[in-house]
Coordinates of C-alpha atoms (C1' of nucleotides) in Angstrom, one line a residue:
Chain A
X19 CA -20.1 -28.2 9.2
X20 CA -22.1 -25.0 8.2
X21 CA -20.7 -25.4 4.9
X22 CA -22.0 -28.4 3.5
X23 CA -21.9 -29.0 -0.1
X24 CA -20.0 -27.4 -2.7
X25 CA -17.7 -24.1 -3.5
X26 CA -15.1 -25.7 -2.0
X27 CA -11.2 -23.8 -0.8
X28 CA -12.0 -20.9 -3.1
X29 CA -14.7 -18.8 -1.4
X30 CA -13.1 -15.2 -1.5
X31 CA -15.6 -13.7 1.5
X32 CA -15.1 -10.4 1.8
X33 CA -13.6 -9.3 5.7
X34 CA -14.8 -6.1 7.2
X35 CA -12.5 -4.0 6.6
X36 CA -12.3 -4.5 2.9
X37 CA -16.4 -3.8 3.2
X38 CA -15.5 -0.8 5.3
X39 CA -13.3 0.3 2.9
X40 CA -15.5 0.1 -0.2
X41 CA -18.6 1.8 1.6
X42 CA -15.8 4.7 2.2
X43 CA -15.0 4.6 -1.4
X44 CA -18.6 4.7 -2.7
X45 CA -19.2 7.5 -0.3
X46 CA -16.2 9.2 -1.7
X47 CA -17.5 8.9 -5.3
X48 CA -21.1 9.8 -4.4
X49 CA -19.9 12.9 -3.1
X50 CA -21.2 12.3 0.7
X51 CA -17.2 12.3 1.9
X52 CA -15.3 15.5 0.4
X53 CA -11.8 16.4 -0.4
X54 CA -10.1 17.2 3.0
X55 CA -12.8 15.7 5.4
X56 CA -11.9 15.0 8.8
X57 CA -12.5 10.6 9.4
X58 CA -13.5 10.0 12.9
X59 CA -12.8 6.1 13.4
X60 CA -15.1 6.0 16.1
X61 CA -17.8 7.7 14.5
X62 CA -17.5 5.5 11.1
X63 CA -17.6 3.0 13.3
X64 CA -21.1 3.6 15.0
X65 CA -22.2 4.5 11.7
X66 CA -21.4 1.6 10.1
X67 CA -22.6 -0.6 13.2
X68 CA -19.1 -2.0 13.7
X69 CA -16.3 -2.1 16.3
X70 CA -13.2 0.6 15.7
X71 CA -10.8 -2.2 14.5
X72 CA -11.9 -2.8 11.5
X73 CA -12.5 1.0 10.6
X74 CA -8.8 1.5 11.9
X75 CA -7.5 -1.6 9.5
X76 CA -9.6 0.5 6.4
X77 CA -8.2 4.0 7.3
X78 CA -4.4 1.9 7.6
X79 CA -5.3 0.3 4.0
X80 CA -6.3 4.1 2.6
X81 CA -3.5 5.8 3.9
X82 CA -1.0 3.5 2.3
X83 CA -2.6 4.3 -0.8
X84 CA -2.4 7.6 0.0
X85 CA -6.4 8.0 -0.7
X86 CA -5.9 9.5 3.2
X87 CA -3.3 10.6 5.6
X88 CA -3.1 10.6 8.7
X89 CA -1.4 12.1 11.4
X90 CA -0.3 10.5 14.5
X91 CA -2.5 11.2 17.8
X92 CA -4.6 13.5 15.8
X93 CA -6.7 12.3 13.3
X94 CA -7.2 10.9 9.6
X95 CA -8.5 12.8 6.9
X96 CA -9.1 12.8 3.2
X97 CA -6.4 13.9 1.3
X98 CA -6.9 16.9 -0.7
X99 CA -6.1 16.3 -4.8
X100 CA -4.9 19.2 -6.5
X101 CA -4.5 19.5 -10.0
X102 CA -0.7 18.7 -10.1
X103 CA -1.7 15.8 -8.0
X104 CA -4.0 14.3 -11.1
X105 CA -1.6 15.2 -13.5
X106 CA 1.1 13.4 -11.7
X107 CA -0.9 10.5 -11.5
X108 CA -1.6 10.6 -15.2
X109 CA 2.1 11.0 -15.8
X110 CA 2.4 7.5 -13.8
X111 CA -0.3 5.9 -15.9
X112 CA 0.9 7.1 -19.2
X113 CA 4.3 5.6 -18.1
X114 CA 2.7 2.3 -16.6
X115 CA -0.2 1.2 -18.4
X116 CA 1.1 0.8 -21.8
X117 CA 3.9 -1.4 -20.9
X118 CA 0.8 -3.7 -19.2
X119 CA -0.9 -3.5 -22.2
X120 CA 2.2 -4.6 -24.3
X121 CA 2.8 -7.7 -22.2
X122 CA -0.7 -8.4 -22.1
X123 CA -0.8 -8.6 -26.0
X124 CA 2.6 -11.0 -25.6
X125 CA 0.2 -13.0 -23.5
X126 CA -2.9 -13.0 -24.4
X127 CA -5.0 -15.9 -25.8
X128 CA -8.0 -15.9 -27.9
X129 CA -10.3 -17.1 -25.4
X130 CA -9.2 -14.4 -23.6
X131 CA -9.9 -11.7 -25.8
X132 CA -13.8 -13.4 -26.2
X133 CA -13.7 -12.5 -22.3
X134 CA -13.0 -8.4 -23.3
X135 CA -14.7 -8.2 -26.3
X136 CA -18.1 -9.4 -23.6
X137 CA -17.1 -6.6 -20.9
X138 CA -17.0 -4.7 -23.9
X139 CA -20.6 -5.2 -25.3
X140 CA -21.7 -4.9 -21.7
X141 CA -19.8 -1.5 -21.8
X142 CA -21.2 -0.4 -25.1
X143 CA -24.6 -1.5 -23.9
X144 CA -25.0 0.8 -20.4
X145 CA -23.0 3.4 -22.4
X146 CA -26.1 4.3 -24.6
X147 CA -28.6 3.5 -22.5
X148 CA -31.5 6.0 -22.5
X149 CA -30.2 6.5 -18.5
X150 CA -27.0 5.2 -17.8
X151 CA -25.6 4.7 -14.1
X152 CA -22.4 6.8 -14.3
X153 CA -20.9 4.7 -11.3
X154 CA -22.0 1.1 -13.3
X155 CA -20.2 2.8 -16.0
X156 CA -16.8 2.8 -13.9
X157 CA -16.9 -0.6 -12.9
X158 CA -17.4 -1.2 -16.0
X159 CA -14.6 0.5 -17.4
X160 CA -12.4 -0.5 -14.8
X161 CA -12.5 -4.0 -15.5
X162 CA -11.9 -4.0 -19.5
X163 CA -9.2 -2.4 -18.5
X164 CA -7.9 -4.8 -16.1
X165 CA -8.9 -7.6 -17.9
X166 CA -6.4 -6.5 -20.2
X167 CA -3.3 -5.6 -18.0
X168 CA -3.8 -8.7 -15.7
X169 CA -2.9 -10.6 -18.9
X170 CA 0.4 -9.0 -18.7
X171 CA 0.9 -11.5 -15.7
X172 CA 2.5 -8.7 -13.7
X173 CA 1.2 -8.6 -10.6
X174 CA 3.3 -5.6 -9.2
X175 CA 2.6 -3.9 -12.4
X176 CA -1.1 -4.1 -12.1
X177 CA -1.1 -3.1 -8.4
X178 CA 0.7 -0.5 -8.9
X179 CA -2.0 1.0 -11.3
X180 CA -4.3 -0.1 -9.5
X181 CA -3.7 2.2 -7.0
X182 CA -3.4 5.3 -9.0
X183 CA -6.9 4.4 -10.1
X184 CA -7.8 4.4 -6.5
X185 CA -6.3 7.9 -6.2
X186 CA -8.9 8.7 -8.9
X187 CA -11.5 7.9 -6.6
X188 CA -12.8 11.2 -6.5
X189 CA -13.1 11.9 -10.2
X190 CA -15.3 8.7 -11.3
X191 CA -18.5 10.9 -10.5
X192 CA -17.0 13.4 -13.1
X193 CA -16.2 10.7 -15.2
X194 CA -19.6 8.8 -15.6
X195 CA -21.5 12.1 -15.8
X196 CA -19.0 13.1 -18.5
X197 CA -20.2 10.0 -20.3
X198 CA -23.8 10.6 -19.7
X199 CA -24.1 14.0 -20.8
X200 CA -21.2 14.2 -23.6
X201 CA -22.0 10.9 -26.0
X202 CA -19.4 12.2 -28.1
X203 CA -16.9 10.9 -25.1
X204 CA -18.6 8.0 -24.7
X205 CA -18.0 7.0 -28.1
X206 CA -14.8 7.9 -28.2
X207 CA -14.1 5.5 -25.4
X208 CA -16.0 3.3 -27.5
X209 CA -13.5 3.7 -30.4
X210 CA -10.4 3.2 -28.4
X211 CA -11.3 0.1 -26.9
X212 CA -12.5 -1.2 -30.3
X213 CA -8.8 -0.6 -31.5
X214 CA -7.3 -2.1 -28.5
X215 CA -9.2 -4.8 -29.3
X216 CA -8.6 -5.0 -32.9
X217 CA -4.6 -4.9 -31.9
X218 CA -4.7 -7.2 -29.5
X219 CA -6.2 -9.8 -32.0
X220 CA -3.8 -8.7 -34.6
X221 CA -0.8 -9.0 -31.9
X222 CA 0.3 -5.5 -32.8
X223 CA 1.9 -4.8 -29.2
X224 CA 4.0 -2.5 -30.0
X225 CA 0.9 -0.7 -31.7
X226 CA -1.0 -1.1 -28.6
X227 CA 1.5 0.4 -26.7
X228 CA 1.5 3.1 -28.0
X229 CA -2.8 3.0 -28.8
X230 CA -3.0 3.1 -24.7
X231 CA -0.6 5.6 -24.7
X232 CA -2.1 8.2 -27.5
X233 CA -5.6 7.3 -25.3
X234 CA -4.3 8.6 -21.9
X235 CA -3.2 11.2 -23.9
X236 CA -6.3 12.4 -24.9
X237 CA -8.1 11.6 -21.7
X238 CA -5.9 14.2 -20.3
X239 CA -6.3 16.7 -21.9
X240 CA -10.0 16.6 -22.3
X241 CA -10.7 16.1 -18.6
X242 CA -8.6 19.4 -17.7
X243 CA -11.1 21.5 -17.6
X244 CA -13.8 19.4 -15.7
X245 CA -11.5 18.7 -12.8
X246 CA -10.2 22.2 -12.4
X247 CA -14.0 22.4 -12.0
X248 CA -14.0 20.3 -10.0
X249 CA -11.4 21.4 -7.6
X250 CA -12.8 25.3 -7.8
X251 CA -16.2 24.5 -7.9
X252 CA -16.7 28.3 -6.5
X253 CA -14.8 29.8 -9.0
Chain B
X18 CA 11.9 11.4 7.1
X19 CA 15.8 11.4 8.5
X20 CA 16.1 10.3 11.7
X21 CA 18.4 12.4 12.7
X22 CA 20.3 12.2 16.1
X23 CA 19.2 10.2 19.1
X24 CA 17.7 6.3 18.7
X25 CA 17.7 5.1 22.4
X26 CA 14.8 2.3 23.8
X27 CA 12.1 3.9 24.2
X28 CA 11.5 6.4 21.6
X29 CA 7.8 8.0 20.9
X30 CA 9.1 9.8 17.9
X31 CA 8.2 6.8 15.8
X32 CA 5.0 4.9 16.4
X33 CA 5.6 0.7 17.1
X34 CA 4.2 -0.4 13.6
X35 CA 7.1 1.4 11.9
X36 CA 9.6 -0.1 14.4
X37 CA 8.5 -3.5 14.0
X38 CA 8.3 -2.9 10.4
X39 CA 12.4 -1.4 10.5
X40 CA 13.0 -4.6 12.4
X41 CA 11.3 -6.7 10.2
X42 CA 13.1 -5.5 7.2
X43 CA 16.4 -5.7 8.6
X44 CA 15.8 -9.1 9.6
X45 CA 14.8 -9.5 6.1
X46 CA 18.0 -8.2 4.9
X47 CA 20.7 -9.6 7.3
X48 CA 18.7 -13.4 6.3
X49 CA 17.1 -13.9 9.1
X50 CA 13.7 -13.8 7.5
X51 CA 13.5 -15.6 4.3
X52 CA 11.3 -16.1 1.1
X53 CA 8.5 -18.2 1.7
X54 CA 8.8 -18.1 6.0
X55 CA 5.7 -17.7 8.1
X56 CA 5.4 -15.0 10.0
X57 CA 3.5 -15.4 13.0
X58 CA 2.1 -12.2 14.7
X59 CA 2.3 -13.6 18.2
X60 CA 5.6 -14.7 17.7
X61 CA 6.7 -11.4 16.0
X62 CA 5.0 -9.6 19.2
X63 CA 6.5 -11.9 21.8
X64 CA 10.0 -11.7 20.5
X65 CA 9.6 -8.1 20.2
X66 CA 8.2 -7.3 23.9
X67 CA 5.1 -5.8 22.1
X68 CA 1.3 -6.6 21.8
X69 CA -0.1 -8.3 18.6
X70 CA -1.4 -4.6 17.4
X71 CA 1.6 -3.4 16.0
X72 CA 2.9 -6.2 13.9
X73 CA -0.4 -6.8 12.6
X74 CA -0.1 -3.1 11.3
X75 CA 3.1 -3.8 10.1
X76 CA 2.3 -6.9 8.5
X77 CA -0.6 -5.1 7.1
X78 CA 1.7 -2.6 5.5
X79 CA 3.7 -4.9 4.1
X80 CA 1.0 -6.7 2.8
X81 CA -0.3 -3.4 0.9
X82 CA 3.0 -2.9 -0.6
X83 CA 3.3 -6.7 -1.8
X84 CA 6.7 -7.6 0.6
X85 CA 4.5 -10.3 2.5
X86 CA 1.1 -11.9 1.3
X87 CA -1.6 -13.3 3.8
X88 CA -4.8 -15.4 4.1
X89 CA -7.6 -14.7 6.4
X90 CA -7.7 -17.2 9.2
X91 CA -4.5 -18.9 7.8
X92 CA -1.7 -16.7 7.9
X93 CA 0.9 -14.3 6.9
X94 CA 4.1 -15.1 4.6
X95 CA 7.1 -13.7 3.1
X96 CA 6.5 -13.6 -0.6
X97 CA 8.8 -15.9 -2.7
X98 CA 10.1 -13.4 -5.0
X99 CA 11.1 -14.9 -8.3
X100 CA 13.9 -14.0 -11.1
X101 CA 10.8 -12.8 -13.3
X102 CA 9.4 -10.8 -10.2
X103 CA 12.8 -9.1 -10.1
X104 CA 12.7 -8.1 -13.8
X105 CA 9.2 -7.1 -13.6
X106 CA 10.2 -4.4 -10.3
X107 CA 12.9 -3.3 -12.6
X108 CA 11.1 -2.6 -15.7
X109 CA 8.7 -0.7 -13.3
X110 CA 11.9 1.1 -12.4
X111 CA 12.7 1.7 -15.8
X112 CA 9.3 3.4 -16.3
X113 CA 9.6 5.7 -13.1
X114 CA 12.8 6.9 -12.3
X115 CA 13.7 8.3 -15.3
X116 CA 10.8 10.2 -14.8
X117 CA 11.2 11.6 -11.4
X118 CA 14.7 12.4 -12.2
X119 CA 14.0 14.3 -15.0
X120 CA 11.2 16.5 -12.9
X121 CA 14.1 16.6 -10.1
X122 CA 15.9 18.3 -12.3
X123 CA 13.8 20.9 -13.3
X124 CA 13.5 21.8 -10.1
X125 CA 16.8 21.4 -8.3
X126 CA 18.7 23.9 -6.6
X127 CA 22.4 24.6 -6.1
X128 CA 22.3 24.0 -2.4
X129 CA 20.4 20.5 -3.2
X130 CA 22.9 19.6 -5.8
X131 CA 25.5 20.4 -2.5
X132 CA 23.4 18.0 -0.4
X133 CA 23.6 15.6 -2.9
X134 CA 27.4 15.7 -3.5
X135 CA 28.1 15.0 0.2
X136 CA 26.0 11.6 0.6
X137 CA 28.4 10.5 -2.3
X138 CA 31.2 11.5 -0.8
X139 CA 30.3 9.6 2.0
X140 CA 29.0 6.9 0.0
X141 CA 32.3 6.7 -1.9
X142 CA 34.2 6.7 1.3
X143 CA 32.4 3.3 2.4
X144 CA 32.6 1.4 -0.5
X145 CA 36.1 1.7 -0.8
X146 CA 36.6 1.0 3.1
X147 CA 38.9 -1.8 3.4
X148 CA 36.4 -3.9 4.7
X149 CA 32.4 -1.9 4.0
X150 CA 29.6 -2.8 5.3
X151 CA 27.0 -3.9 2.6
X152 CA 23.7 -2.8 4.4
X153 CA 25.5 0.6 5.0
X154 CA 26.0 0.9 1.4
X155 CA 22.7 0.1 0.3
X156 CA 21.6 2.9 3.0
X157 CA 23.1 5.6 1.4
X158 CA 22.8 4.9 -2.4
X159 CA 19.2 4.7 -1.5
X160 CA 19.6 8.3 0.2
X161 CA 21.6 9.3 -2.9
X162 CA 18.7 8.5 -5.1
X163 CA 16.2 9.4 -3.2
X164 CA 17.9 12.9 -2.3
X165 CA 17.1 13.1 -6.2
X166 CA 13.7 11.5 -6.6
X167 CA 12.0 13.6 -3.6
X168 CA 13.5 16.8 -5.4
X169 CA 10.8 16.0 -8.2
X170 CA 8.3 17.3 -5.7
X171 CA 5.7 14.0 -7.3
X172 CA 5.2 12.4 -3.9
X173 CA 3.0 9.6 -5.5
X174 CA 5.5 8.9 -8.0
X175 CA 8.3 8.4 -4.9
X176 CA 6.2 6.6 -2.7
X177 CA 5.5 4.1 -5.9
X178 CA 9.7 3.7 -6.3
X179 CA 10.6 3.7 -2.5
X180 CA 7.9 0.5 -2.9
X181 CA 9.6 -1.1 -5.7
X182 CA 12.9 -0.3 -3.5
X183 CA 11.2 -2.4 -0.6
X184 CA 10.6 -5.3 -2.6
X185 CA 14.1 -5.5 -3.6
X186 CA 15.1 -5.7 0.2
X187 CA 16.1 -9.2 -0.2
X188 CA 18.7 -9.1 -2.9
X189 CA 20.3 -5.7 -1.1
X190 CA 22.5 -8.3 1.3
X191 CA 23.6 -10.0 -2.1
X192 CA 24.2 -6.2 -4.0
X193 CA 26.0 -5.2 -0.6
X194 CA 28.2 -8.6 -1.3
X195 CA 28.8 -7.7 -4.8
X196 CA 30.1 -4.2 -4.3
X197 CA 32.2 -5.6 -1.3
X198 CA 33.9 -8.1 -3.4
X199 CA 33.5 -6.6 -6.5
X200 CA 35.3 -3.5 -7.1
X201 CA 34.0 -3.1 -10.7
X202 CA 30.3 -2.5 -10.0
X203 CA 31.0 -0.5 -7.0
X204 CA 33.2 1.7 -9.3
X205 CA 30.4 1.7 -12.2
X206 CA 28.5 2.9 -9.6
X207 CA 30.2 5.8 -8.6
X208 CA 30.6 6.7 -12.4
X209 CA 26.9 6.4 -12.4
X210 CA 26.6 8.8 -9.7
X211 CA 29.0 11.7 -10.8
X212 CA 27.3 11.7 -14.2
X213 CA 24.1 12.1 -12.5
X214 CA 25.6 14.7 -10.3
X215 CA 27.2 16.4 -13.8
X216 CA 23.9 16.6 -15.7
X217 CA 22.2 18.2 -12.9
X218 CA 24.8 20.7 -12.6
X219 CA 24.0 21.7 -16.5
X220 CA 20.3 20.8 -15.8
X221 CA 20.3 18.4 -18.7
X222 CA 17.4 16.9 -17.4
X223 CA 16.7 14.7 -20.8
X224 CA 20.3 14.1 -20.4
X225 CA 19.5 12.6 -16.9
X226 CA 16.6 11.1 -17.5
X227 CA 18.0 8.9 -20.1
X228 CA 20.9 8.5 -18.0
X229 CA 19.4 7.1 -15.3
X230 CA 17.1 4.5 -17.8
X231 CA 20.6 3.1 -19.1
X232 CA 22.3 2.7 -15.8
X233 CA 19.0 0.5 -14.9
X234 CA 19.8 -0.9 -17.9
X235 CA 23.0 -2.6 -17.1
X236 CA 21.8 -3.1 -13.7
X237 CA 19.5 -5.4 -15.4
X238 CA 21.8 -7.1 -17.6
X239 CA 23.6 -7.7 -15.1
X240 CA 20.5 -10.3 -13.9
X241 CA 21.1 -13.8 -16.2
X242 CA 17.9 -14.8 -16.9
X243 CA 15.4 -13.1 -19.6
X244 CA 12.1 -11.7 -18.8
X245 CA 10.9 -13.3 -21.8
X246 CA 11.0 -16.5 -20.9
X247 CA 9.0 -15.9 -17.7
X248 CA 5.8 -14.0 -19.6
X249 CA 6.5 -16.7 -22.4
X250 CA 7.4 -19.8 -20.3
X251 CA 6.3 -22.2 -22.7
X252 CA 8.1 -21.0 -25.6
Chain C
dT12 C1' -7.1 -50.1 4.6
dA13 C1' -8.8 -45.9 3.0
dA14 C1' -12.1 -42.4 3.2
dC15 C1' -15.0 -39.6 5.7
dG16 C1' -16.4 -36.7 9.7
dG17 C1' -16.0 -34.6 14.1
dG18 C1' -13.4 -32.4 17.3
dA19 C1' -8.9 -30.3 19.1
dT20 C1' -5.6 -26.7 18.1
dA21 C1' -3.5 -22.8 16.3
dT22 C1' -4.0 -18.4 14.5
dT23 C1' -6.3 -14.7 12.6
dG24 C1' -10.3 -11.3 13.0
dT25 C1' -13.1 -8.3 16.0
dA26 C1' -14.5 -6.1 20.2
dT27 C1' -13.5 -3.7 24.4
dC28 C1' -10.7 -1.5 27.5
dC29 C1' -6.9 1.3 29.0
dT30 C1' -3.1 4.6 28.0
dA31 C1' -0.7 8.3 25.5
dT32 C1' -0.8 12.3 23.0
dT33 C1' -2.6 16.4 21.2
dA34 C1' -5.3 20.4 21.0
dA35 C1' -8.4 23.3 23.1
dT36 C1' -9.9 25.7 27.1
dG37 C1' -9.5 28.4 31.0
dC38 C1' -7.1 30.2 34.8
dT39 C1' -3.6 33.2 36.7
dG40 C1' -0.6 36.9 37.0
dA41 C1' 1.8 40.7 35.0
Chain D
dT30 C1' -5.6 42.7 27.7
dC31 C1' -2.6 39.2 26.9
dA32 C1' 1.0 35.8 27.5
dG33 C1' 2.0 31.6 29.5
dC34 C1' 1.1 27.6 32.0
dA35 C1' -2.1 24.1 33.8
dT36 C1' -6.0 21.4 33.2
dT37 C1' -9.3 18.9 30.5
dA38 C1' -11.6 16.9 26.7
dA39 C1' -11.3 14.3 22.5
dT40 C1' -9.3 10.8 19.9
dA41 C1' -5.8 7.9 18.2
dG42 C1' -2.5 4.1 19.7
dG43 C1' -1.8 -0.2 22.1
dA44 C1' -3.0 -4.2 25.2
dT45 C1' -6.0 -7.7 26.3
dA46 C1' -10.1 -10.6 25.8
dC47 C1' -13.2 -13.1 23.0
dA48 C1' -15.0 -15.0 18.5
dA49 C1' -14.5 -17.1 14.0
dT50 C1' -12.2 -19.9 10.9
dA51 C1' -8.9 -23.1 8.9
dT52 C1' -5.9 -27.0 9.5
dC53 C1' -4.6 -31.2 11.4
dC54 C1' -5.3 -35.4 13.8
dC55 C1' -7.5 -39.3 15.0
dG56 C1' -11.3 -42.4 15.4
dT57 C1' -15.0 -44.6 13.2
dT58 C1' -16.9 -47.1 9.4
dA59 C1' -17.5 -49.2 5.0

DNA sequence: TAACGGGATATTGTATCCTATTAATGCTGA
DNA sequence: TCAGCATTAATAGGATACAATATCCCGTTA
């Protein structure tokens, strides 16, 4: 067979129109697909030097997501966030990701918090790096985040949130420059993740709670500003 | 999205994946699809007089919202859905309705409220049928909530609950059993209901909101086994 | 006899082709 | 000139055909 040796059952290879999908997504962050664009399957397609179908099954995948929509006979396109929409999906995270992060304290094990407290120094390190990549800085964040609510075990749980950082798509560009220009952010991300991490070893869930909570809180209200920016950029 | 009116063969108001995905969900709910079965796309096309197309979007879709899980190259199942995967939908519930009640509130209108009263009225009027039909009344208490939820105006947050909703499809024949049979929960229902209807007339939305959080509540009591013994199995 | 490997089979993934629907365009007639 | 209908172009939806991959079975071999 072609696959002699090793890495046996597991391999997770990635089908088209996950890749598909993620080349939309970068584009989306990177700014080359805007707010209310118009997605030609056909042209995607051709662009990407693949057939329709798998360009169809990545538009299907964004619309349930809601990152698209998509009306029948006529055409897909980009959905267009307003501010309520972000502040919706805050509202959703403030009510969701705390009660991850309780149940990932309930859960957690030490070797597991050796695992964050790495994607932390990782974090910390591109954080104050003479030129940091805004988009590395994401990914980054992204997963000390999940490493901490997939702890929680809940798999519908950390779907769900999953998705409303999807929705978010559009603001990561804000988000890493935010934390290239303003240092005083990025160390107050810095902070809060130190205390989650300082909970989490102390088993305060309740504290951390209500820590993940108080962050989103913040977040919020910090980032107003830049996304109505963002949204008027004419204004 | 109420289908109002006609529902003959060969209607082109709905597109096929959402018919095979109706059918598939019914079947789901009247047992003829259970946990843990196989779904086969040709079968599923062939038994259906359709191509492969549409129930591969429709498994697709079902797959994004967690009712079915698949394997490339091996297959696509039902999910088995466990006691704790139950608790975990309804502390997800917990955390959103509340919310999207309270927001329906704020913005309900008088005429709404009017809608509202007359899908309990007919909800009542089934459930104390001589002999109701269980699917029926899961139908309309899901319109009866919903008729609130969408009133918040947070489409993300309603798409997230009508989700949670779906997973629960296969424990709506055994609900639909237990207000047939038992008289008590379909009466605590409709208690439920009018105090929902009561606080919306005096737009006590924190009223509501915790309202609807204590009626999940003894839903979930209701449910024998602890949540804490599934995130802490080995305890 | 048990383990390994190759091939048959089933089923999904992808490409291509055809059809249905919409929206835009243009023609006709008042 | 404009309204209204017919025609056409563009594009999504659906069917069919083909390729890729995993699983299962069976024969060979140590």
């Amino acid at each position: 067979m072609v696959n002699s040796g090793q890495a046996p059952a597991k391999i997770k290879y990635k089908r088209m129109p996950e890749l598909v999908m993620d080349q939309l997504m970068d584009w989306i962050m990177d700014g080359t697909i805007s707010m209310g664009d118009k997605l030609v399957a056909e042209d995607l397609a051709s662009k990407m030097g693949v057939s329709r179908m798998p360009v169809r099954e990545a538009l299907k995948n964004m619309e349930k997501s809601g990152i698209v929509e998509s009306i029948p006979y006529v055409g897909t396109r980009v959905v267009e966030l307003t501010m309520a929409d972000v502040k919706q999906i805050y509202i959703m995270r403030k009510a969701l990701e705390p009660i991850a992060a309780y149940y990932a304290c309930k859960n957690i094990t030490d070797e597991r918090i050796e695992t964050l407290i790495a994607v932390q120094e990782q974090l910390e390190r591109v954080l104050f790096e003479e030129n940091p990549d805004g988009k590395e800085i994401f990914v980054l964040n992204r997963e000390f985040h999940f490493t901490i609510y997939e702890t929680s075990q809940m798999r519908h749980l950390v779907n769900s949130i999953s998705n409303l950082w999807d929705h978010l798509a559009f603001f990561k560009l804000i988000y890493g420059r935010k934390y290239v220009t303003d240092k005083d952010s990025a160390k107050r991300v810095v902070r809060d993740h130190r205390s989650f991490i300082e909970l989490l070893k102390n088993r305060d869930c309740k504290g951390l709670q209500d820590a993940v909570h108080e962050s989103l809180d913040r977040l919020v209200s910090g980032l107003n500003e830049s996304i109505e920016d963002y949204i008027h950029p004419n204004k």
